[in-house]
């Protein structure tokens, strides 16, 4: 009996832990969020503006149009094998 008297605190702690475990098991579980399918990672090319757009002196509207058209065709060619272009 003396030995059981010394275990009173341990028995109460065990009872409290067991009751807490039962209460948590009785609670309804939270719904699981549906998993989003992984979207494919986009392939973005890094390009340097200085390498693509060469320094030029433009003196007429035709010079500007030619320069812009060369930029457009070069950028469109770069876009053909990737998802985007990042200009640094």
CSV table of N, CA and C in Angstrom, one decimal, residues 28-85:
chain,number,residue,atom,x,y,z
A,28,UNK,N,-13.2,15.5,-35.0
A,28,UNK,CA,-13.1,15.3,-36.4
A,28,UNK,C,-11.9,15.8,-37.0
A,29,UNK,N,-11.4,15.0,-38.0
A,29,UNK,CA,-10.1,15.4,-38.6
A,29,UNK,C,-10.4,16.6,-39.6
A,30,UNK,N,-9.4,17.4,-39.8
A,30,UNK,CA,-9.5,18.5,-40.7
A,30,UNK,C,-9.5,18.0,-42.1
A,31,UNK,N,-10.3,18.6,-43.0
A,31,UNK,CA,-10.2,18.1,-44.4
A,31,UNK,C,-8.8,18.3,-45.0
A,32,UNK,N,-8.4,17.4,-45.9
A,32,UNK,CA,-7.1,17.5,-46.5
A,32,UNK,C,-7.3,18.4,-47.8
A,33,UNK,N,-6.5,19.4,-48.0
A,33,UNK,CA,-6.5,20.2,-49.2
A,33,UNK,C,-6.1,19.4,-50.4
A,34,UNK,N,-6.9,19.5,-51.5
A,34,UNK,CA,-6.5,18.8,-52.7
A,34,UNK,C,-5.1,19.2,-53.2
A,35,UNK,N,-4.4,18.3,-53.7
A,35,UNK,CA,-3.0,18.6,-54.1
A,35,UNK,C,-3.1,19.2,-55.5
A,36,UNK,N,-2.4,20.4,-55.7
A,36,UNK,CA,-2.3,21.0,-57.0
A,36,UNK,C,-1.3,20.3,-57.8
A,37,UNK,N,-1.6,20.0,-59.1
A,37,UNK,CA,-0.6,19.4,-59.9
A,37,UNK,C,0.5,20.4,-60.2
A,38,UNK,N,1.7,19.9,-60.2
A,38,UNK,CA,2.9,20.7,-60.5
A,38,UNK,C,2.8,21.3,-61.9
A,39,UNK,N,3.0,22.6,-62.0
A,39,UNK,CA,3.0,23.2,-63.3
A,39,UNK,C,4.4,23.1,-63.8
A,40,UNK,N,4.6,22.9,-65.1
A,40,UNK,CA,5.9,22.8,-65.6
A,40,UNK,C,6.7,24.1,-65.4
A,41,UNK,N,7.9,24.0,-65.1
A,41,UNK,CA,8.7,25.2,-64.9
A,41,UNK,C,9.0,25.9,-66.2
A,42,UNK,N,8.9,27.2,-66.2
A,42,UNK,CA,9.1,27.9,-67.5
A,42,UNK,C,10.6,28.0,-67.7
A,43,UNK,N,11.0,27.9,-69.0
A,43,UNK,CA,12.4,28.1,-69.3
A,43,UNK,C,12.6,29.5,-69.8
A,44,UNK,N,13.3,30.3,-69.0
A,44,UNK,CA,13.5,31.7,-69.3
A,44,UNK,C,15.0,31.9,-69.7
A,45,UNK,N,15.3,32.5,-70.8
A,45,UNK,CA,16.6,32.8,-71.2
A,45,UNK,C,17.1,34.1,-70.7
A,46,UNK,N,18.3,34.2,-70.2
A,46,UNK,CA,18.9,35.4,-69.7
A,46,UNK,C,19.7,36.0,-70.9
A,47,UNK,N,19.5,37.2,-71.3
A,47,UNK,CA,20.2,37.9,-72.3
A,47,UNK,C,20.7,39.2,-71.9
A,48,UNK,N,21.8,39.6,-72.3
A,48,UNK,CA,22.3,41.0,-72.0
A,48,UNK,C,21.9,42.0,-73.1
A,49,UNK,N,21.3,43.1,-72.7
A,49,UNK,CA,20.9,44.1,-73.6
A,49,UNK,C,22.0,44.6,-74.5
A,50,UNK,N,23.2,44.8,-73.8
A,50,UNK,CA,24.3,45.3,-74.6
A,50,UNK,C,24.8,44.4,-75.7
A,51,UNK,N,24.6,43.1,-75.5
A,51,UNK,CA,25.0,42.1,-76.5
A,51,UNK,C,23.9,42.0,-77.6
A,52,UNK,N,22.7,42.2,-77.3
A,52,UNK,CA,21.6,42.1,-78.3
A,52,UNK,C,21.4,43.4,-79.0
A,53,UNK,N,21.4,44.5,-78.3
A,53,UNK,CA,21.1,45.8,-78.9
A,53,UNK,C,22.4,46.6,-79.0
A,54,UNK,N,23.1,46.4,-80.1
A,54,UNK,CA,24.4,47.1,-80.3
A,54,UNK,C,24.2,48.6,-80.4
A,55,UNK,N,25.3,49.2,-80.0
A,55,UNK,CA,25.3,50.7,-80.0
A,55,UNK,C,25.2,51.2,-81.4
A,56,UNK,N,24.4,52.2,-81.6
A,56,UNK,CA,24.2,52.7,-83.0
A,56,UNK,C,23.9,54.2,-82.9
A,57,UNK,N,24.2,54.9,-84.0
A,57,UNK,CA,23.7,56.2,-84.2
A,57,UNK,C,22.6,56.2,-85.2
A,58,UNK,N,21.4,56.6,-84.8
A,58,UNK,CA,20.3,56.6,-85.7
A,58,UNK,C,20.0,58.0,-86.1
A,59,UNK,N,20.0,58.3,-87.3
A,59,UNK,CA,19.8,59.7,-87.8
A,59,UNK,C,18.5,59.9,-88.5
A,60,UNK,N,17.8,58.9,-88.8
A,60,UNK,CA,16.5,59.1,-89.5
A,60,UNK,C,15.5,58.1,-89.0
A,61,UNK,N,14.2,58.3,-89.4
A,61,UNK,CA,13.2,57.4,-89.0
A,61,UNK,C,13.4,56.0,-89.6
A,62,UNK,N,13.9,56.0,-90.8
A,62,UNK,CA,14.2,54.7,-91.4
A,62,UNK,C,15.3,53.9,-90.6
A,63,UNK,N,16.3,54.6,-90.1
A,63,UNK,CA,17.3,54.0,-89.3
A,63,UNK,C,16.7,53.4,-88.0
A,64,UNK,N,15.8,54.2,-87.4
A,64,UNK,CA,15.1,53.7,-86.2
A,64,UNK,C,14.3,52.5,-86.6
A,65,UNK,N,13.5,52.5,-87.6
A,65,UNK,CA,12.7,51.4,-88.0
A,65,UNK,C,13.5,50.1,-88.3
A,66,UNK,N,14.6,50.3,-89.0
A,66,UNK,CA,15.5,49.2,-89.3
A,66,UNK,C,16.1,48.6,-88.0
A,67,UNK,N,16.5,49.4,-87.1
A,67,UNK,CA,17.1,49.0,-85.9
A,67,UNK,C,16.1,48.2,-85.0
A,68,UNK,N,14.9,48.8,-84.9
A,68,UNK,CA,13.8,48.1,-84.2
A,68,UNK,C,13.4,46.8,-84.8
A,69,UNK,N,13.4,46.8,-86.1
A,69,UNK,CA,13.0,45.5,-86.8
A,69,UNK,C,14.1,44.4,-86.6
A,70,UNK,N,15.3,44.8,-86.6
A,70,UNK,CA,16.4,43.8,-86.3
A,70,UNK,C,16.2,43.3,-84.8
A,71,UNK,N,15.9,44.2,-83.9
A,71,UNK,CA,15.7,43.8,-82.5
A,71,UNK,C,14.5,42.8,-82.4
A,72,UNK,N,13.4,43.2,-83.1
A,72,UNK,CA,12.2,42.3,-83.1
A,72,UNK,C,12.5,40.9,-83.6
A,73,UNK,N,13.2,40.9,-84.8
A,73,UNK,CA,13.4,39.6,-85.4
A,73,UNK,C,14.4,38.7,-84.5
A,74,UNK,N,15.4,39.4,-83.9
A,74,UNK,CA,16.3,38.6,-83.0
A,74,UNK,C,15.6,38.1,-81.8
A,75,UNK,N,14.7,39.0,-81.2
A,75,UNK,CA,14.0,38.5,-80.0
A,75,UNK,C,13.0,37.4,-80.3
A,76,UNK,N,12.3,37.5,-81.4
A,76,UNK,CA,11.4,36.5,-81.8
A,76,UNK,C,12.1,35.2,-82.1
A,77,UNK,N,13.3,35.2,-82.6
A,77,UNK,CA,14.1,34.0,-82.9
A,77,UNK,C,14.5,33.4,-81.5
A,78,UNK,N,14.8,34.2,-80.5
A,78,UNK,CA,15.2,33.7,-79.2
A,78,UNK,C,14.0,33.1,-78.5
A,79,UNK,N,12.8,33.6,-78.8
A,79,UNK,CA,11.6,33.1,-78.1
A,79,UNK,C,11.2,31.7,-78.7
A,80,UNK,N,11.6,31.3,-79.8
A,80,UNK,CA,11.2,30.1,-80.4
A,80,UNK,C,11.5,28.8,-79.6
A,81,UNK,N,12.6,28.8,-78.9
A,81,UNK,CA,13.0,27.6,-78.1
A,81,UNK,C,13.0,27.8,-76.6
A,82,UNK,N,12.2,28.8,-76.1
A,82,UNK,CA,12.1,29.0,-74.7
A,82,UNK,C,10.7,29.7,-74.4
A,83,UNK,N,10.4,29.8,-73.1
A,83,UNK,CA,9.2,30.4,-72.7
A,83,UNK,C,9.2,31.9,-72.5
A,84,UNK,N,10.4,32.4,-72.4
A,84,UNK,CA,10.5,33.9,-72.1
A,84,UNK,C,12.0,34.3,-72.2
A,85,UNK,N,12.2,35.6,-72.2
A,85,UNK,CA,13.5,36.2,-72.2
A,85,UNK,C,13.6,37.2,-71.1
